[in-house]
Amino acid sequence: MFRKLPEPGSPLVTVTVDGQPLRVPVTFSAAAAVLLYGGISRTTPVSGSPRAPYCMMGVCFECLMEIDGAPNRQACLVTVAEGMHISRQRGARRAET
Amino acid sequence: MNADCDLAIVGAGPAGLAAAATAAGLGLKAVVLDEQPEPGGQIYRSVERVATTRTAHLPLLGDDYAAGLDLVRRFRATNVDYRPQTAVWQIDRDLTLRYRDARGIGNLQARQLLIATGALERSMPLPGWTLPGVMTCGAAQVLLKSAGMVPDGKVILAGSGPLLFLLASQLVRAGVKPAAVLETTTYTRSALLHGPRFALAPGYLAKGLSMMGALRSAGVPLRRGVRGLRIAGTERAERVEYERHGVRYAEPADLVLLHQGVVPNVNLALSLRCEHEWDDLARCFRPRLDSWGASSVPGVLIAGDGGGIMGAKASELSGSVAALAAAHALGRISRQDRDRSASALRNELGRHLRARPFLDTLYRPAQEYVAPRDPDTIVCRCEEVRAGEIRRLVTGQGCPGPNQMKAFVRCGMGPCQGRLCGLTVTELIAECRGVPQQEVGYYRIRPPVKPVTVADLASMDIDV
């Protein structure tokens, strides 16, 4: 869906998306990291349909993801950091029984 | 009142940055709170970083983008208290700002407030627009500016407005040739009436022509008069279908970028109960402001696109005008000094605003893309409420307005708080009821306008 233009010498960090390690520039947002690898950000709580980051400017909330254990973060507003764990949110949250 | 600052500015785009620089120059203690990690807003997003560490990308984005660097540097040269990655989620009538940053939540008491939250892209609800592989043109531009990312595979741009062509020409410069630009603009002749004034606005006509010329010489297919646009796919966008001159077409696409203009981002102003009115030409609500940017709420000023779409240069000027008004309201400059300083800014502002009637008339969105006809089109993306259901509730159940629609189907009650469906719901109800949008009104927006957790609220130090 997207590719990175050459940017020699830019420092990279390793983040994981659903446990998969990805190398991305240190300046990336978590949403940009997800898009670079063609991924979706979540499935909806209503119908479970897949969604990907949509507006990239903090408006649409389609990029709500779990980041370092905190759910419902707007991934387009979070800058990546070394070792960051980014997880897709799947459907509605269910109470643990 | 023990204020923490003279002027709190929400938003670090052209209006907010110019206001901050002007306020600082007048000796005001100004604070700028902005959601993003870098100053510039969406229009000048990441411009400092592009100019220093990604210089090869600067020419791709063009001169208008690079020009933002001057403004950002002017802002950086001041002693303004700049707080990036800070989301304002509530403002009280006494101008207490409640925000969330990396450390948690905090308060700030201001004497004057400037809302400079800019614009957001008008939604373009059509079948398939929620599929992965569909984004806005603005989103693709943000990725290019902030991350140096470009679309890969077959990309189709669709909709209406200058950004459609600007993005297409930036992509061409970046070596990405769009498979097609599908234009939904209806090209009414009435726009021509405003052509002569448009031609007098500084640089606008030349830029438009040069963008179109670049697309033509790159051989980007430009298809006008596109109707019945829809995106097909199961798990992601696979193709775009549309009608032109009575013929149906289907084109494969890996990425579809939609756009039909920008509208004021009014959530914060609405949450403060600033009066708003329907702008029928621009097809959106805008706050009622005086010539200084003062809203109906005492001490609350609004500048830039958030007060009505005017573009980056005009936003910058209106930010400075609002800062002068704030300085005068605080008794820091005389009326004469305020008026004298504002006069040159306003002349320049007027020159830029000459472009608007033509652009607003030419790119006024078509009815089928603001009030979708296909009943299965999702209108509220968060709660997955479809156009057919909204129409049925209005015509069959007598649902009169957007706030009643919330009670029926939770429309506008998801995490985006109506930012993406608000105008569509107003337009649909207005069409079904046969009344003006002003009469239908808009969602009642309540704080928090940005998400806060219950734990955040529990940690607040408040007197009860």
mmCIF file with all atom_site columns, N, CA, C and O in Angstrom, chain B residues 205-246:
data_model
loop_
_atom_site.group_PDB
_atom_site.id
_atom_site.type_symbol
_atom_site.label_atom_id
_atom_site.label_alt_id
_atom_site.label_comp_id
_atom_site.label_asym_id
_atom_site.label_entity_id
_atom_site.label_seq_id
_atom_site.pdbx_PDB_ins_code
_atom_site.Cartn_x
_atom_site.Cartn_y
_atom_site.Cartn_z
_atom_site.occupancy
_atom_site.B_iso_or_equiv
_atom_site.pdbx_formal_charge
_atom_site.auth_seq_id
_atom_site.auth_comp_id
_atom_site.auth_asym_id
_atom_site.auth_atom_id
_atom_site.pdbx_PDB_model_num
ATOM 1   N N  . LEU B 1 205 ? -4.014  31.538 -9.152  1.00 0.00 ? 205 LEU B N  1
ATOM 2   C CA . LEU B 1 205 ? -4.318  31.057 -10.499 1.00 0.00 ? 205 LEU B CA 1
ATOM 3   C C  . LEU B 1 205 ? -3.100  30.380 -11.113 1.00 0.00 ? 205 LEU B C  1
ATOM 4   O O  . LEU B 1 205 ? -3.196  29.280 -11.667 1.00 0.00 ? 205 LEU B O  1
ATOM 5   N N  . ALA B 1 206 ? -1.938  31.019 -10.959 1.00 0.00 ? 206 ALA B N  1
ATOM 6   C CA . ALA B 1 206 ? -0.709  30.466 -11.531 1.00 0.00 ? 206 ALA B CA 1
ATOM 7   C C  . ALA B 1 206 ? -0.412  29.077 -10.957 1.00 0.00 ? 206 ALA B C  1
ATOM 8   O O  . ALA B 1 206 ? -0.032  28.153 -11.683 1.00 0.00 ? 206 ALA B O  1
ATOM 9   N N  . LYS B 1 207 ? -0.633  28.946 -9.635  1.00 0.00 ? 207 LYS B N  1
ATOM 10  C CA . LYS B 1 207 ? -0.372  27.645 -8.998  1.00 0.00 ? 207 LYS B CA 1
ATOM 11  C C  . LYS B 1 207 ? -1.311  26.575 -9.529  1.00 0.00 ? 207 LYS B C  1
ATOM 12  O O  . LYS B 1 207 ? -0.903  25.443 -9.813  1.00 0.00 ? 207 LYS B O  1
ATOM 13  N N  . GLY B 1 208 ? -2.587  26.946 -9.653  1.00 0.00 ? 208 GLY B N  1
ATOM 14  C CA . GLY B 1 208 ? -3.582  25.996 -10.159 1.00 0.00 ? 208 GLY B CA 1
ATOM 15  C C  . GLY B 1 208 ? -3.210  25.514 -11.550 1.00 0.00 ? 208 GLY B C  1
ATOM 16  O O  . GLY B 1 208 ? -3.209  24.318 -11.831 1.00 0.00 ? 208 GLY B O  1
ATOM 17  N N  . LEU B 1 209 ? -2.865  26.467 -12.409 1.00 0.00 ? 209 LEU B N  1
ATOM 18  C CA . LEU B 1 209 ? -2.536  26.116 -13.785 1.00 0.00 ? 209 LEU B CA 1
ATOM 19  C C  . LEU B 1 209 ? -1.275  25.263 -13.853 1.00 0.00 ? 209 LEU B C  1
ATOM 20  O O  . LEU B 1 209 ? -1.196  24.318 -14.638 1.00 0.00 ? 209 LEU B O  1
ATOM 21  N N  . SER B 1 210 ? -0.296  25.592 -13.013 1.00 0.00 ? 210 SER B N  1
ATOM 22  C CA . SER B 1 210 ? 0.945   24.831 -13.080 1.00 0.00 ? 210 SER B CA 1
ATOM 23  C C  . SER B 1 210 ? 0.753   23.395 -12.568 1.00 0.00 ? 210 SER B C  1
ATOM 24  O O  . SER B 1 210 ? 1.323   22.452 -13.115 1.00 0.00 ? 210 SER B O  1
ATOM 25  N N  . MET B 1 211 ? -0.125  23.232 -11.558 1.00 0.00 ? 211 MET B N  1
ATOM 26  C CA . MET B 1 211 ? -0.424  21.869 -11.086 1.00 0.00 ? 211 MET B CA 1
ATOM 27  C C  . MET B 1 211 ? -1.092  21.047 -12.178 1.00 0.00 ? 211 MET B C  1
ATOM 28  O O  . MET B 1 211 ? -0.728  19.901 -12.427 1.00 0.00 ? 211 MET B O  1
ATOM 29  N N  . MET B 1 212 ? -2.084  21.666 -12.832 1.00 0.00 ? 212 MET B N  1
ATOM 30  C CA . MET B 1 212 ? -2.818  20.935 -13.868 1.00 0.00 ? 212 MET B CA 1
ATOM 31  C C  . MET B 1 212 ? -1.883  20.594 -15.028 1.00 0.00 ? 212 MET B C  1
ATOM 32  O O  . MET B 1 212 ? -1.944  19.506 -15.585 1.00 0.00 ? 212 MET B O  1
ATOM 33  N N  . GLY B 1 213 ? -1.011  21.562 -15.351 1.00 0.00 ? 213 GLY B N  1
ATOM 34  C CA . GLY B 1 213 ? -0.055  21.343 -16.438 1.00 0.00 ? 213 GLY B CA 1
ATOM 35  C C  . GLY B 1 213 ? 0.890   20.184 -16.125 1.00 0.00 ? 213 GLY B C  1
ATOM 36  O O  . GLY B 1 213 ? 1.172   19.344 -16.995 1.00 0.00 ? 213 GLY B O  1
ATOM 37  N N  . ALA B 1 214 ? 1.344   20.124 -14.875 1.00 0.00 ? 214 ALA B N  1
ATOM 38  C CA . ALA B 1 214 ? 2.270   19.055 -14.475 1.00 0.00 ? 214 ALA B CA 1
ATOM 39  C C  . ALA B 1 214 ? 1.599   17.690 -14.592 1.00 0.00 ? 214 ALA B C  1
ATOM 40  O O  . ALA B 1 214 ? 2.221   16.719 -15.021 1.00 0.00 ? 214 ALA B O  1
ATOM 41  N N  . LEU B 1 215 ? 0.327   17.639 -14.233 1.00 0.00 ? 215 LEU B N  1
ATOM 42  C CA . LEU B 1 215 ? -0.391  16.352 -14.310 1.00 0.00 ? 215 LEU B CA 1
ATOM 43  C C  . LEU B 1 215 ? -0.589  15.942 -15.754 1.00 0.00 ? 215 LEU B C  1
ATOM 44  O O  . LEU B 1 215 ? -0.435  14.784 -16.124 1.00 0.00 ? 215 LEU B O  1
ATOM 45  N N  . ARG B 1 216 ? -0.891  16.935 -16.595 1.00 0.00 ? 216 ARG B N  1
ATOM 46  C CA . ARG B 1 216 ? -1.115  16.636 -18.010 1.00 0.00 ? 216 ARG B CA 1
ATOM 47  C C  . ARG B 1 216 ? 0.170   16.124 -18.648 1.00 0.00 ? 216 ARG B C  1
ATOM 48  O O  . ARG B 1 216 ? 0.166   15.108 -19.325 1.00 0.00 ? 216 ARG B O  1
ATOM 49  N N  . SER B 1 217 ? 1.272   16.844 -18.376 1.00 0.00 ? 217 SER B N  1
ATOM 50  C CA . SER B 1 217 ? 2.510   16.411 -19.036 1.00 0.00 ? 217 SER B CA 1
ATOM 51  C C  . SER B 1 217 ? 3.027   15.086 -18.475 1.00 0.00 ? 217 SER B C  1
ATOM 52  O O  . SER B 1 217 ? 3.738   14.363 -19.161 1.00 0.00 ? 217 SER B O  1
ATOM 53  N N  . ALA B 1 218 ? 2.632   14.752 -17.256 1.00 0.00 ? 218 ALA B N  1
ATOM 54  C CA . ALA B 1 218 ? 3.030   13.441 -16.727 1.00 0.00 ? 218 ALA B CA 1
ATOM 55  C C  . ALA B 1 218 ? 2.122   12.327 -17.264 1.00 0.00 ? 218 ALA B C  1
ATOM 56  O O  . ALA B 1 218 ? 2.392   11.156 -17.043 1.00 0.00 ? 218 ALA B O  1
ATOM 57  N N  . GLY B 1 219 ? 1.057   12.739 -17.945 1.00 0.00 ? 219 GLY B N  1
ATOM 58  C CA . GLY B 1 219 ? 0.154   11.735 -18.527 1.00 0.00 ? 219 GLY B CA 1
ATOM 59  C C  . GLY B 1 219 ? -0.758  11.066 -17.509 1.00 0.00 ? 219 GLY B C  1
ATOM 60  O O  . GLY B 1 219 ? -1.172  9.921  -17.692 1.00 0.00 ? 219 GLY B O  1
ATOM 61  N N  . VAL B 1 220 ? -1.062  11.790 -16.429 1.00 0.00 ? 220 VAL B N  1
ATOM 62  C CA . VAL B 1 220 ? -1.994  11.236 -15.439 1.00 0.00 ? 220 VAL B CA 1
ATOM 63  C C  . VAL B 1 220 ? -3.416  11.358 -15.998 1.00 0.00 ? 220 VAL B C  1
ATOM 64  O O  . VAL B 1 220 ? -3.858  12.462 -16.303 1.00 0.00 ? 220 VAL B O  1
ATOM 65  N N  . PRO B 1 221 ? -4.123  10.239 -16.133 1.00 0.00 ? 221 PRO B N  1
ATOM 66  C CA . PRO B 1 221 ? -5.487  10.331 -16.677 1.00 0.00 ? 221 PRO B CA 1
ATOM 67  C C  . PRO B 1 221 ? -6.402  11.100 -15.732 1.00 0.00 ? 221 PRO B C  1
ATOM 68  O O  . PRO B 1 221 ? -6.493  10.779 -14.551 1.00 0.00 ? 221 PRO B O  1
ATOM 69  N N  . LEU B 1 222 ? -7.028  12.139 -16.262 1.00 0.00 ? 222 LEU B N  1
ATOM 70  C CA . LEU B 1 222 ? -7.935  12.961 -15.466 1.00 0.00 ? 222 LEU B CA 1
ATOM 71  C C  . LEU B 1 222 ? -9.333  12.762 -16.026 1.00 0.00 ? 222 LEU B C  1
ATOM 72  O O  . LEU B 1 222 ? -9.601  13.080 -17.186 1.00 0.00 ? 222 LEU B O  1
ATOM 73  N N  . ARG B 1 223 ? -10.220 12.201 -15.203 1.00 0.00 ? 223 ARG B N  1
ATOM 74  C CA . ARG B 1 223 ? -11.580 11.932 -15.681 1.00 0.00 ? 223 ARG B CA 1
ATOM 75  C C  . ARG B 1 223 ? -12.569 12.814 -14.940 1.00 0.00 ? 223 ARG B C  1
ATOM 76  O O  . ARG B 1 223 ? -12.705 12.711 -13.725 1.00 0.00 ? 223 ARG B O  1
ATOM 77  N N  . ARG B 1 224 ? -13.231 13.667 -15.715 1.00 0.00 ? 224 ARG B N  1
ATOM 78  C CA . ARG B 1 224 ? -14.183 14.615 -15.129 1.00 0.00 ? 224 ARG B CA 1
ATOM 79  C C  . ARG B 1 224 ? -15.599 14.050 -15.150 1.00 0.00 ? 224 ARG B C  1
ATOM 80  O O  . ARG B 1 224 ? -15.893 13.139 -15.902 1.00 0.00 ? 224 ARG B O  1
ATOM 81  N N  . GLY B 1 225 ? -16.454 14.654 -14.344 1.00 0.00 ? 225 GLY B N  1
ATOM 82  C CA . GLY B 1 225 ? -17.879 14.300 -14.354 1.00 0.00 ? 225 GLY B CA 1
ATOM 83  C C  . GLY B 1 225 ? -18.153 12.902 -13.838 1.00 0.00 ? 225 GLY B C  1
ATOM 84  O O  . GLY B 1 225 ? -19.027 12.201 -14.333 1.00 0.00 ? 225 GLY B O  1
ATOM 85  N N  . VAL B 1 226 ? -17.390 12.493 -12.825 1.00 0.00 ? 226 VAL B N  1
ATOM 86  C CA . VAL B 1 226 ? -17.546 11.146 -12.272 1.00 0.00 ? 226 VAL B CA 1
ATOM 87  C C  . VAL B 1 226 ? -18.731 11.118 -11.308 1.00 0.00 ? 226 VAL B C  1
ATOM 88  O O  . VAL B 1 226 ? -18.811 11.918 -10.381 1.00 0.00 ? 226 VAL B O  1
ATOM 89  N N  . ARG B 1 227 ? -19.641 10.178 -11.540 1.00 0.00 ? 227 ARG B N  1
ATOM 90  C CA . ARG B 1 227 ? -20.811 10.026 -10.676 1.00 0.00 ? 227 ARG B CA 1
ATOM 91  C C  . ARG B 1 227 ? -20.894 8.582  -10.193 1.00 0.00 ? 227 ARG B C  1
ATOM 92  O O  . ARG B 1 227 ? -20.240 7.698  -10.735 1.00 0.00 ? 227 ARG B O  1
ATOM 93  N N  . GLY B 1 228 ? -21.720 8.373  -9.188  1.00 0.00 ? 228 GLY B N  1
ATOM 94  C CA . GLY B 1 228 ? -21.965 7.004  -8.709  1.00 0.00 ? 228 GLY B CA 1
ATOM 95  C C  . GLY B 1 228 ? -20.700 6.282  -8.291  1.00 0.00 ? 228 GLY B C  1
ATOM 96  O O  . GLY B 1 228 ? -20.566 5.073  -8.468  1.00 0.00 ? 228 GLY B O  1
ATOM 97  N N  . LEU B 1 229 ? -19.777 7.033  -7.682  1.00 0.00 ? 229 LEU B N  1
ATOM 98  C CA . LEU B 1 229 ? -18.490 6.454  -7.273  1.00 0.00 ? 229 LEU B CA 1
ATOM 99  C C  . LEU B 1 229 ? -18.697 5.448  -6.148  1.00 0.00 ? 229 LEU B C  1
ATOM 100 O O  . LEU B 1 229 ? -19.445 5.695  -5.214  1.00 0.00 ? 229 LEU B O  1
ATOM 101 N N  . ARG B 1 230 ? -18.022 4.290  -6.251  1.00 0.00 ? 230 ARG B N  1
ATOM 102 C CA . ARG B 1 230 ? -18.051 3.310  -5.170  1.00 0.00 ? 230 ARG B CA 1
ATOM 103 C C  . ARG B 1 230 ? -16.770 2.505  -5.169  1.00 0.00 ? 230 ARG B C  1
ATOM 104 O O  . ARG B 1 230 ? -16.090 2.415  -6.193  1.00 0.00 ? 230 ARG B O  1
ATOM 105 N N  . ILE B 1 231 ? -16.442 1.961  -4.026  1.00 0.00 ? 231 ILE B N  1
ATOM 106 C CA . ILE B 1 231 ? -15.222 1.177  -3.906  1.00 0.00 ? 231 ILE B CA 1
ATOM 107 C C  . ILE B 1 231 ? -15.620 -0.241 -3.554  1.00 0.00 ? 231 ILE B C  1
ATOM 108 O O  . ILE B 1 231 ? -16.399 -0.468 -2.617  1.00 0.00 ? 231 ILE B O  1
ATOM 109 N N  . ALA B 1 232 ? -15.104 -1.188 -4.338  1.00 0.00 ? 232 ALA B N  1
ATOM 110 C CA . ALA B 1 232 ? -15.475 -2.585 -4.126  1.00 0.00 ? 232 ALA B CA 1
ATOM 111 C C  . ALA B 1 232 ? -14.287 -3.357 -3.588  1.00 0.00 ? 232 ALA B C  1
ATOM 112 O O  . ALA B 1 232 ? -13.131 -3.036 -3.881  1.00 0.00 ? 232 ALA B O  1
ATOM 113 N N  . GLY B 1 233 ? -14.572 -4.368 -2.791  1.00 0.00 ? 233 GLY B N  1
ATOM 114 C CA . GLY B 1 233 ? -13.536 -5.207 -2.212  1.00 0.00 ? 233 GLY B CA 1
ATOM 115 C C  . GLY B 1 233 ? -14.118 -5.944 -1.027  1.00 0.00 ? 233 GLY B C  1
ATOM 116 O O  . GLY B 1 233 ? -15.169 -5.557 -0.518  1.00 0.00 ? 233 GLY B O  1
ATOM 117 N N  . THR B 1 234 ? -13.458 -7.015 -0.608  1.00 0.00 ? 234 THR B N  1
ATOM 118 C CA . THR B 1 234 ? -13.982 -7.732 0.553   1.00 0.00 ? 234 THR B CA 1
ATOM 119 C C  . THR B 1 234 ? -13.222 -7.340 1.818   1.00 0.00 ? 234 THR B C  1
ATOM 120 O O  . THR B 1 234 ? -13.741 -6.624 2.656   1.00 0.00 ? 234 THR B O  1
ATOM 121 N N  . GLU B 1 235 ? -11.979 -7.749 1.923   1.00 0.00 ? 235 GLU B N  1
ATOM 122 C CA . GLU B 1 235 ? -11.199 -7.387 3.108   1.00 0.00 ? 235 GLU B CA 1
ATOM 123 C C  . GLU B 1 235 ? -10.468 -6.067 2.927   1.00 0.00 ? 235 GLU B C  1
ATOM 124 O O  . GLU B 1 235 ? -9.983  -5.485 3.882   1.00 0.00 ? 235 GLU B O  1
ATOM 125 N N  . ARG B 1 236 ? -10.319 -5.637 1.663   1.00 0.00 ? 236 ARG B N  1
ATOM 126 C CA . ARG B 1 236 ? -9.665  -4.361 1.387   1.00 0.00 ? 236 ARG B CA 1
ATOM 127 C C  . ARG B 1 236 ? -10.106 -3.861 0.016   1.00 0.00 ? 236 ARG B C  1
ATOM 128 O O  . ARG B 1 236 ? -10.740 -4.587 -0.745  1.00 0.00 ? 236 ARG B O  1
ATOM 129 N N  . ALA B 1 237 ? -9.781  -2.609 -0.281  1.00 0.00 ? 237 ALA B N  1
ATOM 130 C CA . ALA B 1 237 ? -10.180 -2.031 -1.560  1.00 0.00 ? 237 ALA B CA 1
ATOM 131 C C  . ALA B 1 237 ? -9.536  -2.805 -2.702  1.00 0.00 ? 237 ALA B C  1
ATOM 132 O O  . ALA B 1 237 ? -8.341  -3.092 -2.671  1.00 0.00 ? 237 ALA B O  1
ATOM 133 N N  . GLU B 1 238 ? -10.357 -3.174 -3.692  1.00 0.00 ? 238 GLU B N  1
ATOM 134 C CA . GLU B 1 238 ? -9.829  -3.894 -4.847  1.00 0.00 ? 238 GLU B CA 1
ATOM 135 C C  . GLU B 1 238 ? -10.035 -3.126 -6.147  1.00 0.00 ? 238 GLU B C  1
ATOM 136 O O  . GLU B 1 238 ? -9.217  -3.186 -7.038  1.00 0.00 ? 238 GLU B O  1
ATOM 137 N N  . ARG B 1 239 ? -11.153 -2.431 -6.235  1.00 0.00 ? 239 ARG B N  1
ATOM 138 C CA . ARG B 1 239 ? -11.383 -1.632 -7.444  1.00 0.00 ? 239 ARG B CA 1
ATOM 139 C C  . ARG B 1 239 ? -12.343 -0.479 -7.174  1.00 0.00 ? 239 ARG B C  1
ATOM 140 O O  . ARG B 1 239 ? -13.097 -0.508 -6.206  1.00 0.00 ? 239 ARG B O  1
ATOM 141 N N  . VAL B 1 240 ? -12.267 0.494  -8.085  1.00 0.00 ? 240 VAL B N  1
ATOM 142 C CA . VAL B 1 240 ? -13.147 1.654  -8.023  1.00 0.00 ? 240 VAL B CA 1
ATOM 143 C C  . VAL B 1 240 ? -14.148 1.539  -9.159  1.00 0.00 ? 240 VAL B C  1
ATOM 144 O O  . VAL B 1 240 ? -13.765 1.221  -10.292 1.00 0.00 ? 240 VAL B O  1
ATOM 145 N N  . GLU B 1 241 ? -15.409 1.753  -8.853  1.00 0.00 ? 241 GLU B N  1
ATOM 146 C CA . GLU B 1 241 ? -16.442 1.712  -9.891  1.00 0.00 ? 241 GLU B CA 1
ATOM 147 C C  . GLU B 1 241 ? -17.108 3.081  -9.960  1.00 0.00 ? 241 GLU B C  1
ATOM 148 O O  . GLU B 1 241 ? -17.302 3.722  -8.933  1.00 0.00 ? 241 GLU B O  1
ATOM 149 N N  . TYR B 1 242 ? -17.432 3.513  -11.177 1.00 0.00 ? 242 TYR B N  1
ATOM 150 C CA . TYR B 1 242 ? -18.069 4.820  -11.324 1.00 0.00 ? 242 TYR B CA 1
ATOM 151 C C  . TYR B 1 242 ? -18.781 4.916  -12.661 1.00 0.00 ? 242 TYR B C  1
ATOM 152 O O  . TYR B 1 242 ? -18.661 4.029  -13.517 1.00 0.00 ? 242 TYR B O  1
ATOM 153 N N  . GLU B 1 243 ? -19.497 6.026  -12.809 1.00 0.00 ? 243 GLU B N  1
ATOM 154 C CA . GLU B 1 243 ? -20.264 6.253  -14.021 1.00 0.00 ? 243 GLU B CA 1
ATOM 155 C C  . GLU B 1 243 ? -19.832 7.567  -14.634 1.00 0.00 ? 243 GLU B C  1
ATOM 156 O O  . GLU B 1 243 ? -19.538 8.525  -13.909 1.00 0.00 ? 243 GLU B O  1
ATOM 157 N N  . ARG B 1 244 ? -19.717 7.565  -15.938 1.00 0.00 ? 244 ARG B N  1
ATOM 158 C CA . ARG B 1 244 ? -19.372 8.795  -16.658 1.00 0.00 ? 244 ARG B CA 1
ATOM 159 C C  . ARG B 1 244 ? -20.156 8.839  -17.945 1.00 0.00 ? 244 ARG B C  1
ATOM 160 O O  . ARG B 1 244 ? -20.105 7.895  -18.724 1.00 0.00 ? 244 ARG B O  1
ATOM 161 N N  . HIS B 1 245 ? -20.858 9.925  -18.147 1.00 0.00 ? 245 HIS B N  1
ATOM 162 C CA . HIS B 1 245 ? -21.683 10.081 -19.345 1.00 0.00 ? 245 HIS B CA 1
ATOM 163 C C  . HIS B 1 245 ? -22.538 8.837  -19.584 1.00 0.00 ? 245 HIS B C  1
ATOM 164 O O  . HIS B 1 245 ? -22.635 8.325  -20.698 1.00 0.00 ? 245 HIS B O  1
ATOM 165 N N  . GLY B 1 246 ? -23.105 8.300  -18.520 1.00 0.00 ? 246 GLY B N  1
ATOM 166 C CA . GLY B 1 246 ? -24.022 7.171  -18.637 1.00 0.00 ? 246 GLY B CA 1
ATOM 167 C C  . GLY B 1 246 ? -23.361 5.809  -18.798 1.00 0.00 ? 246 GLY B C  1
ATOM 168 O O  . GLY B 1 246 ? -24.049 4.802  -18.944 1.00 0.00 ? 246 GLY B O  1
#
